[in-house]
Short mmCIF file of C-alpha atoms in Angstrom, two decimals:
data_model
loop_
_atom_site.label_atom_id
_atom_site.label_comp_id
_atom_site.label_asym_id
_atom_site.label_seq_id
_atom_site.Cartn_x
_atom_site.Cartn_y
_atom_site.Cartn_z
CA MET G 20 153.82 21.68 139.22
CA LEU G 21 155.36 19.82 136.29
CA ILE G 22 155.83 16.02 136.20
CA HIS G 23 158.16 14.61 133.55
CA GLY G 24 157.72 11.40 131.56
CA ASN G 25 159.82 8.48 130.30
CA ASN G 26 160.86 5.35 132.20
CA TRP G 27 162.85 5.09 135.43
CA SER G 28 166.23 6.53 134.43
CA GLY G 29 168.79 9.23 135.04
CA SER G 30 167.94 11.23 131.93
CA SER G 31 164.23 11.26 132.83
CA SER G 32 164.08 14.33 135.03
CA ALA G 33 162.52 17.67 135.87
CA ASN G 34 165.00 19.19 133.43
CA SER G 35 162.73 17.96 130.62
CA TRP G 36 160.62 21.08 131.20
CA SER G 37 163.52 23.56 131.34
CA LYS G 38 162.65 25.45 128.13
CA THR G 39 159.24 26.42 129.57
CA PHE G 40 160.52 27.86 132.85
CA GLU G 41 161.20 31.39 131.61
CA TYR G 42 157.72 31.63 130.07
CA LEU G 43 155.62 29.99 132.78
CA SER G 44 157.45 31.90 135.52
CA GLU G 45 156.09 35.19 134.12
CA GLU G 46 152.74 34.29 135.69
CA PHE G 47 153.35 31.40 138.08
CA ARG G 48 155.61 29.96 140.71
CA VAL G 49 156.94 26.96 138.78
CA LEU G 50 157.84 23.67 140.46
CA ALA G 51 159.31 20.77 138.47
CA VAL G 52 159.91 17.53 140.34
CA ASP G 53 162.01 14.45 139.59
CA ARG G 54 159.92 11.32 139.90
CA ILE G 55 161.31 8.82 142.37
CA GLY G 56 164.32 6.95 140.99
CA CYS G 57 164.68 9.50 138.18
CA GLY G 58 167.07 12.36 137.53
CA LEU G 59 168.86 13.25 140.77
CA THR G 60 166.21 11.75 143.04
CA ASP G 61 167.23 8.59 144.89
CA ASN G 62 165.95 5.12 144.13
CA PRO G 63 163.55 3.44 146.56
CA ASP G 64 165.33 1.79 149.49
CA ASP G 65 164.24 -1.69 148.46
CA PRO G 66 163.83 -3.16 144.93
CA SER G 67 160.34 -4.36 145.90
CA GLU G 68 159.37 -0.68 146.24
CA PHE G 69 159.90 -0.04 142.53
CA ARG G 70 156.13 0.06 142.10
CA TYR G 71 153.66 2.65 140.87
CA GLN G 72 152.47 3.35 144.41
CA SER G 73 155.97 4.70 145.12
CA ASP G 74 155.54 7.16 142.22
CA ILE G 75 152.24 8.36 143.66
CA ASP G 76 153.50 8.59 147.24
CA HIS G 77 156.58 10.52 146.10
CA ILE G 78 154.57 13.23 144.34
CA ILE G 79 152.06 13.58 147.16
CA GLY G 80 154.97 13.67 149.62
CA PHE G 81 156.48 16.50 147.57
CA VAL G 82 153.19 18.43 147.86
CA GLU G 83 153.08 17.86 151.61
CA ALA G 84 156.74 18.78 152.13
CA LEU G 85 156.19 22.13 150.39
CA GLU G 86 152.89 22.59 152.28
CA LEU G 87 151.01 23.49 149.09
CA ASP G 88 147.38 24.46 149.65
CA SER G 89 146.58 24.04 145.96
CA PHE G 90 148.35 24.00 142.61
CA HIS G 91 147.94 23.53 138.88
CA LEU G 92 149.33 20.17 137.79
CA SER G 93 150.82 19.27 134.42
CA GLY G 94 152.17 15.88 133.37
CA TRP G 95 153.71 14.68 130.15
CA SER G 96 153.76 11.14 128.75
CA ARG G 97 154.25 8.75 131.70
CA GLY G 98 154.01 11.83 133.90
CA GLY G 99 150.63 12.59 132.34
CA GLY G 100 149.29 9.33 133.68
CA LEU G 101 150.89 10.02 137.06
CA ALA G 102 149.53 13.57 137.21
CA THR G 103 146.04 12.27 136.49
CA ARG G 104 146.43 9.53 139.10
CA VAL G 105 147.51 12.13 141.67
CA ALA G 106 144.61 14.40 140.66
CA VAL G 107 142.02 11.69 141.38
CA GLU G 108 143.80 10.92 144.66
CA ILE G 109 143.85 14.51 146.00
CA PRO G 110 141.34 16.36 143.75
CA ASP G 111 140.66 19.11 146.31
CA LEU G 112 144.26 20.34 145.97
CA VAL G 113 144.47 20.35 142.16
CA ASP G 114 143.10 23.55 140.64
CA SER G 115 143.73 22.56 137.02
CA LEU G 116 145.10 19.48 135.25
CA ILE G 117 147.14 19.66 132.04
CA ILE G 118 147.85 16.35 130.27
CA CYS G 119 150.43 16.13 127.48
CA ASN G 120 150.49 13.15 125.08
CA SER G 121 150.14 10.29 127.55
CA ALA G 122 150.02 6.67 126.39
CA THR G 123 150.21 5.76 130.08
CA LEU G 124 146.85 7.39 130.72
CA GLY G 125 145.57 5.85 127.49
CA PRO G 126 143.01 4.41 127.04
CA ALA G 127 144.74 1.69 125.00
CA ALA G 128 144.58 2.06 121.23
CA GLY G 129 146.29 -0.22 118.74
CA ASP G 130 149.53 -2.04 119.45
CA GLY G 131 151.64 0.26 121.63
CA MET G 132 154.52 -2.19 121.89
CA HIS G 133 154.70 -2.42 118.10
CA ARG G 134 154.91 1.38 117.87
CA ARG G 135 157.75 1.47 120.39
CA ASN G 136 159.61 -1.36 118.67
CA ILE G 137 159.57 0.57 115.40
CA ILE G 138 160.97 3.67 117.11
CA PHE G 139 163.75 1.76 118.86
CA GLU G 140 165.00 -0.46 116.03
CA MET G 141 168.53 0.74 116.70
CA ASP G 142 170.50 -2.41 117.46
CA GLU G 143 172.30 -2.05 114.16
CA PHE G 144 173.89 1.12 115.50
CA GLY G 145 175.22 -0.54 118.65
CA LEU G 146 174.15 2.43 120.79
CA GLN G 147 173.55 2.57 124.54
CA LYS G 148 171.59 5.11 126.60
CA THR G 149 174.92 6.28 128.01
CA ASP G 150 175.95 7.47 124.53
CA PRO G 151 175.09 11.02 123.41
CA GLU G 152 174.31 9.53 119.99
CA TRP G 153 171.59 7.35 121.57
CA MET G 154 170.03 10.43 123.11
CA GLU G 155 170.10 12.24 119.78
CA TYR G 156 168.39 9.22 118.21
CA PHE G 157 165.79 9.17 121.00
CA TYR G 158 164.89 12.85 120.77
CA SER G 159 164.89 12.83 116.97
CA HIS G 160 162.54 9.88 116.62
CA TYR G 161 160.09 11.24 119.17
CA SER G 162 160.01 14.77 117.74
CA HIS G 163 158.86 16.58 114.62
CA GLU G 164 160.38 19.99 115.36
CA LYS G 165 164.01 19.19 116.22
CA THR G 166 165.84 22.48 116.69
CA TYR G 167 165.95 21.93 120.46
CA ILE G 168 168.11 18.80 120.02
CA THR G 169 171.50 20.30 120.79
CA ASP G 170 174.82 18.62 121.45
CA LEU G 171 174.69 19.97 125.02
CA ARG G 172 171.27 18.43 125.69
CA CYS G 173 172.37 15.03 124.35
CA ARG G 174 175.67 15.03 126.24
CA THR G 175 173.94 16.08 129.48
CA ALA G 176 171.29 13.36 129.17
CA ALA G 177 173.95 10.73 128.45
CA TYR G 178 175.94 11.89 131.48
CA MET G 179 172.86 11.48 133.67
CA GLU G 180 172.58 7.89 132.45
CA ARG G 181 176.21 7.19 133.33
CA ARG G 182 175.86 8.19 137.00
CA GLU G 183 176.02 5.27 139.42
CA LYS G 184 172.50 5.86 140.73
CA ALA G 185 171.12 5.62 137.19
CA ARG G 186 173.13 2.46 136.53
CA GLU G 187 171.69 0.96 139.71
CA THR G 188 168.19 1.84 138.48
CA ALA G 189 168.86 0.05 135.19
CA ARG G 190 170.22 -3.03 136.96
CA ILE G 191 167.19 -3.30 139.24
CA MET G 192 164.56 -2.64 136.59
CA ASP G 193 166.09 -4.58 133.71
CA ASP G 194 168.58 -7.15 135.00
CA GLN G 195 166.63 -8.04 138.15
CA GLY G 196 163.28 -8.01 136.38
CA GLU G 197 161.48 -5.40 138.46
CA MET G 198 160.18 -3.60 135.36
CA GLU G 199 157.59 -6.33 134.84
CA HIS G 200 156.29 -5.95 138.40
CA TRP G 201 156.28 -2.16 138.08
CA GLN G 202 154.31 -2.37 134.83
CA ALA G 203 151.73 -4.63 136.44
CA SER G 204 151.31 -2.15 139.29
CA LEU G 205 150.99 0.71 136.79
CA ASP G 206 148.25 -1.13 134.88
CA GLU G 207 146.35 -1.72 138.11
CA HIS G 208 146.54 1.94 139.13
CA MET G 209 145.57 3.20 135.66
CA ASN G 210 142.51 0.97 135.70
CA GLU G 211 141.55 2.46 139.06
CA THR G 212 142.23 5.95 137.69
CA HIS G 213 139.86 5.33 134.77
CA GLN G 214 137.17 4.11 137.14
CA ARG G 215 137.48 7.21 139.31
CA ILE G 216 137.35 9.45 136.24
CA LYS G 217 134.15 7.71 135.13
CA ALA G 218 132.78 8.27 138.64
CA GLY G 219 133.28 12.02 138.22
CA VAL G 220 136.16 12.54 140.64
CA LEU G 221 138.17 14.54 138.09
CA ASP G 222 136.09 17.69 138.38
CA MET G 223 138.70 20.43 137.94
CA PRO G 224 139.32 22.13 134.54
CA VAL G 225 141.37 19.80 132.34
CA LEU G 226 143.45 20.59 129.25
CA TYR G 227 144.77 17.88 126.95
CA VAL G 228 147.67 19.20 124.86
CA PHE G 229 148.40 16.95 121.89
CA GLY G 230 151.23 16.82 119.36
CA ARG G 231 149.62 15.65 116.13
CA ASP G 232 152.73 13.81 114.89
CA ASP G 233 153.53 11.90 118.07
CA PRO G 234 154.66 8.37 117.04
CA THR G 235 153.64 6.88 120.41
CA VAL G 236 150.20 8.42 121.04
CA PRO G 237 147.83 8.13 118.06
CA PRO G 238 145.01 10.70 117.77
CA VAL G 239 142.42 8.04 118.59
CA MET G 240 144.10 7.51 121.99
CA ALA G 241 144.17 11.22 122.82
CA LEU G 242 140.53 11.58 121.79
CA ALA G 243 139.59 8.52 123.85
CA ALA G 244 141.15 10.14 126.93
CA PHE G 245 139.35 13.38 126.11
CA ASP G 246 136.01 11.57 125.76
CA MET G 247 136.52 9.51 128.91
CA ILE G 248 137.11 12.64 130.99
CA GLY G 249 134.52 14.67 129.09
CA GLN G 250 131.69 12.27 129.90
CA GLU G 251 131.66 13.64 133.46
CA ASN G 252 133.58 16.91 133.10
CA ALA G 253 132.30 19.74 130.91
CA ASP G 254 135.42 21.80 131.61
CA ILE G 255 137.86 19.80 129.48
CA ARG G 256 139.52 21.33 126.43
CA MET G 257 142.01 20.07 123.85
CA LYS G 258 144.78 21.94 122.04
CA ILE G 259 146.36 20.20 119.05
CA PHE G 260 149.81 21.25 117.83
CA ASN G 261 150.37 20.44 114.15
CA ARG G 262 153.84 19.30 113.02
CA CYS G 263 154.64 18.39 116.60
CA GLY G 264 155.78 15.13 118.12
CA HIS G 265 155.91 13.76 121.64
CA MET G 266 158.00 16.59 123.14
CA ILE G 267 155.48 19.43 122.83
CA PHE G 268 157.05 21.72 125.44
CA LEU G 269 160.52 21.26 123.94
CA GLU G 270 159.41 21.63 120.33
CA TYR G 271 157.20 24.69 120.96
CA PRO G 272 158.00 25.87 124.51
CA GLU G 273 156.72 29.44 124.19
CA GLU G 274 153.45 28.49 122.52
CA PHE G 275 152.92 25.61 124.93
CA SER G 276 153.47 27.90 127.91
CA GLN G 277 151.12 30.51 126.46
CA THR G 278 148.46 27.83 125.92
CA VAL G 279 148.73 26.66 129.53
CA THR G 280 148.74 30.22 130.88
CA GLU G 281 145.66 31.23 128.89
CA PHE G 282 143.82 28.08 129.93
CA ILE G 283 144.51 28.60 133.63
CA THR G 284 143.76 32.32 133.41
CA HIS G 285 140.42 31.61 131.75
CA TRP G 286 139.25 29.32 134.54
CA HIS G 287 140.96 31.06 137.46
CA SER G 288 141.14 34.72 136.53
#
């Protein structure tokens, strides 16, 4: 099961993983899920439900709806934090956990807001998320290897941001101020996640896949997550991709998929 990253938005979707499907499906049944309020999945019924608990409940509900007895779980960026949160919530169902460049999981290192502000100094261009040019800017500044950034990908992502459901998401989170409440709920759940990790709940094999040139997750943060998990879990490994940014599975989809497959095969052959 693959959980995508990014904020609540139309362009944040299961489609983020699309370049890995053909490789991972050689060995696995592959499930990629839209987080609640993202992609083509509906928003919560009430603005007050735009909270991190809704993210958790949505993923666990997905597991229950498909009646999965167990699964390998991979999350990227914000989805990496969510995947880890789900893994400490239902550890008996998660056979392996793969975390990809997650500032959400942390632990905190340096000034994350300053890093994001540098990336998104784009006001001079007058771009909006509904513009394909904004999407090209976004992908380019998060990535080192950029051959995957096609006109089709940028136009599709911009279209997803123009859909009415995505516009409603933006209004609720930004104009109505729910993003602040959601962030507070995320911080609370991540603190609880860290405490459960330190208590040894995360006892399945764990792989941290790291893009060395990610502008949002410095190496010290990735290593801090590795050390935090490794204190109680001897079965954690790290794979570092050189000349790779935040979008590991888009920049090197075949190698990423091979890395995940070999890791899972090693522990569950």
